[in-house]
Amino acid sequence: MPKMKTNSGAKKRTKLTGTGRIKREKAFSSHILTSKTRKRKRSLRQSTTVSSANEKSMKRLLALR
């Protein structure tokens, strides 16, 4: 069976943490910022981890076990 290819888009947008979780940036921070509150925009700057519900599918995209 051939090796599984890593999804290029997922590879560019995520990083693996030391504990094996997947780190990602938050969406909705690029335009139409006037309608969003300061607090919300500040919160969007922070990175976060992929939810446990999506972790299995994300690891498959990144060709991890």
mmCIF file with all atom_site columns, C-alpha atoms in Angstrom:
data_model
loop_
_atom_site.group_PDB
_atom_site.id
_atom_site.type_symbol
_atom_site.label_atom_id
_atom_site.label_alt_id
_atom_site.label_comp_id
_atom_site.label_asym_id
_atom_site.label_entity_id
_atom_site.label_seq_id
_atom_site.pdbx_PDB_ins_code
_atom_site.Cartn_x
_atom_site.Cartn_y
_atom_site.Cartn_z
_atom_site.occupancy
_atom_site.B_iso_or_equiv
_atom_site.pdbx_formal_charge
_atom_site.auth_seq_id
_atom_site.auth_comp_id
_atom_site.auth_asym_id
_atom_site.auth_atom_id
_atom_site.pdbx_PDB_model_num
ATOM 1  C CA . MET A 1 1  ? 0.000   0.000  0.000  1.00 0.00 ? 1  MET A CA 1
ATOM 2  C CA . PRO A 1 2  ? 1.408   3.445  -0.869 1.00 0.00 ? 2  PRO A CA 1
ATOM 3  C CA . LYS A 1 3  ? 2.205   6.085  1.714  1.00 0.00 ? 3  LYS A CA 1
ATOM 4  C CA . MET A 1 4  ? -0.569  8.499  2.576  1.00 0.00 ? 4  MET A CA 1
ATOM 5  C CA . LYS A 1 5  ? -0.083  12.055 1.306  1.00 0.00 ? 5  LYS A CA 1
ATOM 6  C CA . THR A 1 6  ? -0.296  15.005 3.672  1.00 0.00 ? 6  THR A CA 1
ATOM 7  C CA . ASN A 1 7  ? -2.964  17.578 2.759  1.00 0.00 ? 7  ASN A CA 1
ATOM 8  C CA . SER A 1 8  ? -0.974  20.689 1.757  1.00 0.00 ? 8  SER A CA 1
ATOM 9  C CA . GLY A 1 9  ? -3.598  23.173 2.969  1.00 0.00 ? 9  GLY A CA 1
ATOM 10 C CA . ALA A 1 10 ? -3.796  21.551 6.406  1.00 0.00 ? 10 ALA A CA 1
ATOM 11 C CA . LYS A 1 11 ? 0.000   21.352 6.632  1.00 0.00 ? 11 LYS A CA 1
ATOM 12 C CA . LYS A 1 12 ? 0.364   25.113 6.027  1.00 0.00 ? 12 LYS A CA 1
ATOM 13 C CA . ARG A 1 13 ? -2.350  26.097 8.513  1.00 0.00 ? 13 ARG A CA 1
ATOM 14 C CA . THR A 1 14 ? -1.528  23.921 11.523 1.00 0.00 ? 14 THR A CA 1
ATOM 15 C CA . LYS A 1 15 ? 1.301   22.997 13.868 1.00 0.00 ? 15 LYS A CA 1
ATOM 16 C CA . LEU A 1 16 ? 1.713   20.077 16.208 1.00 0.00 ? 16 LEU A CA 1
ATOM 17 C CA . THR A 1 17 ? 2.126   20.808 19.937 1.00 0.00 ? 17 THR A CA 1
ATOM 18 C CA . GLY A 1 18 ? 4.528   18.966 22.213 1.00 0.00 ? 18 GLY A CA 1
ATOM 19 C CA . THR A 1 19 ? 1.706   16.825 23.603 1.00 0.00 ? 19 THR A CA 1
ATOM 20 C CA . GLY A 1 20 ? 0.520   15.841 20.124 1.00 0.00 ? 20 GLY A CA 1
ATOM 21 C CA . ARG A 1 21 ? -2.492  18.145 19.847 1.00 0.00 ? 21 ARG A CA 1
ATOM 22 C CA . ILE A 1 22 ? -3.007  20.247 16.714 1.00 0.00 ? 22 ILE A CA 1
ATOM 23 C CA . LYS A 1 23 ? -2.697  24.031 17.000 1.00 0.00 ? 23 LYS A CA 1
ATOM 24 C CA . ARG A 1 24 ? -4.604  26.328 14.628 1.00 0.00 ? 24 ARG A CA 1
ATOM 25 C CA . GLU A 1 25 ? -5.419  29.999 14.104 1.00 0.00 ? 25 GLU A CA 1
ATOM 26 C CA . LYS A 1 26 ? -8.956  31.332 14.471 1.00 0.00 ? 26 LYS A CA 1
ATOM 27 C CA . ALA A 1 27 ? -11.094 32.347 11.499 1.00 0.00 ? 27 ALA A CA 1
ATOM 28 C CA . PHE A 1 28 ? -13.188 35.506 10.858 1.00 0.00 ? 28 PHE A CA 1
ATOM 29 C CA . SER A 1 29 ? -10.444 38.066 11.549 1.00 0.00 ? 29 SER A CA 1
ATOM 30 C CA . SER A 1 30 ? -9.546  39.335 8.074  1.00 0.00 ? 30 SER A CA 1
ATOM 31 C CA . HIS A 1 31 ? -12.286 41.764 6.983  1.00 0.00 ? 31 HIS A CA 1
ATOM 32 C CA . ILE A 1 32 ? -15.555 43.466 8.040  1.00 0.00 ? 32 ILE A CA 1
ATOM 33 C CA . LEU A 1 33 ? -13.880 44.228 11.370 1.00 0.00 ? 33 LEU A CA 1
ATOM 34 C CA . THR A 1 34 ? -15.939 47.354 12.108 1.00 0.00 ? 34 THR A CA 1
ATOM 35 C CA . SER A 1 35 ? -18.945 45.275 13.133 1.00 0.00 ? 35 SER A CA 1
ATOM 36 C CA . LYS A 1 36 ? -16.905 43.122 15.535 1.00 0.00 ? 36 LYS A CA 1
ATOM 37 C CA . THR A 1 37 ? -16.210 44.236 19.095 1.00 0.00 ? 37 THR A CA 1
ATOM 38 C CA . ARG A 1 38 ? -12.676 44.954 20.361 1.00 0.00 ? 38 ARG A CA 1
ATOM 39 C CA . LYS A 1 39 ? -12.930 42.025 22.748 1.00 0.00 ? 39 LYS A CA 1
ATOM 40 C CA . ARG A 1 40 ? -13.901 39.653 19.933 1.00 0.00 ? 40 ARG A CA 1
ATOM 41 C CA . LYS A 1 41 ? -11.077 40.864 17.652 1.00 0.00 ? 41 LYS A CA 1
ATOM 42 C CA . ARG A 1 42 ? -8.555  40.479 20.489 1.00 0.00 ? 42 ARG A CA 1
ATOM 43 C CA . SER A 1 43 ? -9.780  36.953 21.119 1.00 0.00 ? 43 SER A CA 1
ATOM 44 C CA . LEU A 1 44 ? -9.428  36.085 17.418 1.00 0.00 ? 44 LEU A CA 1
ATOM 45 C CA . ARG A 1 45 ? -5.685  36.894 17.547 1.00 0.00 ? 45 ARG A CA 1
ATOM 46 C CA . GLN A 1 46 ? -5.034  33.991 19.919 1.00 0.00 ? 46 GLN A CA 1
ATOM 47 C CA . SER A 1 47 ? -4.329  30.546 18.514 1.00 0.00 ? 47 SER A CA 1
ATOM 48 C CA . THR A 1 48 ? -6.222  27.533 19.797 1.00 0.00 ? 48 THR A CA 1
ATOM 49 C CA . THR A 1 49 ? -6.211  23.755 19.514 1.00 0.00 ? 49 THR A CA 1
ATOM 50 C CA . VAL A 1 50 ? -8.413  21.685 17.234 1.00 0.00 ? 50 VAL A CA 1
ATOM 51 C CA . SER A 1 51 ? -11.481 20.359 19.059 1.00 0.00 ? 51 SER A CA 1
ATOM 52 C CA . SER A 1 52 ? -11.458 16.733 20.161 1.00 0.00 ? 52 SER A CA 1
ATOM 53 C CA . ALA A 1 53 ? -14.370 16.009 17.785 1.00 0.00 ? 53 ALA A CA 1
ATOM 54 C CA . ASN A 1 54 ? -12.285 17.076 14.752 1.00 0.00 ? 54 ASN A CA 1
ATOM 55 C CA . GLU A 1 55 ? -8.901  15.846 15.920 1.00 0.00 ? 55 GLU A CA 1
ATOM 56 C CA . LYS A 1 56 ? -9.144  12.393 14.317 1.00 0.00 ? 56 LYS A CA 1
ATOM 57 C CA . SER A 1 57 ? -10.034 13.769 10.874 1.00 0.00 ? 57 SER A CA 1
ATOM 58 C CA . MET A 1 58 ? -7.337  16.459 11.118 1.00 0.00 ? 58 MET A CA 1
ATOM 59 C CA . LYS A 1 59 ? -4.703  13.855 11.981 1.00 0.00 ? 59 LYS A CA 1
ATOM 60 C CA . ARG A 1 60 ? -5.813  11.895 8.923  1.00 0.00 ? 60 ARG A CA 1
ATOM 61 C CA . LEU A 1 61 ? -5.325  15.017 6.760  1.00 0.00 ? 61 LEU A CA 1
ATOM 62 C CA . LEU A 1 62 ? -1.843  15.469 8.219  1.00 0.00 ? 62 LEU A CA 1
ATOM 63 C CA . ALA A 1 63 ? -1.051  11.772 7.680  1.00 0.00 ? 63 ALA A CA 1
ATOM 64 C CA . LEU A 1 64 ? -0.467  11.205 11.412 1.00 0.00 ? 64 LEU A CA 1
ATOM 65 C CA . ARG A 1 65 ? -1.546  8.154  13.350 1.00 0.00 ? 65 ARG A CA 1
#
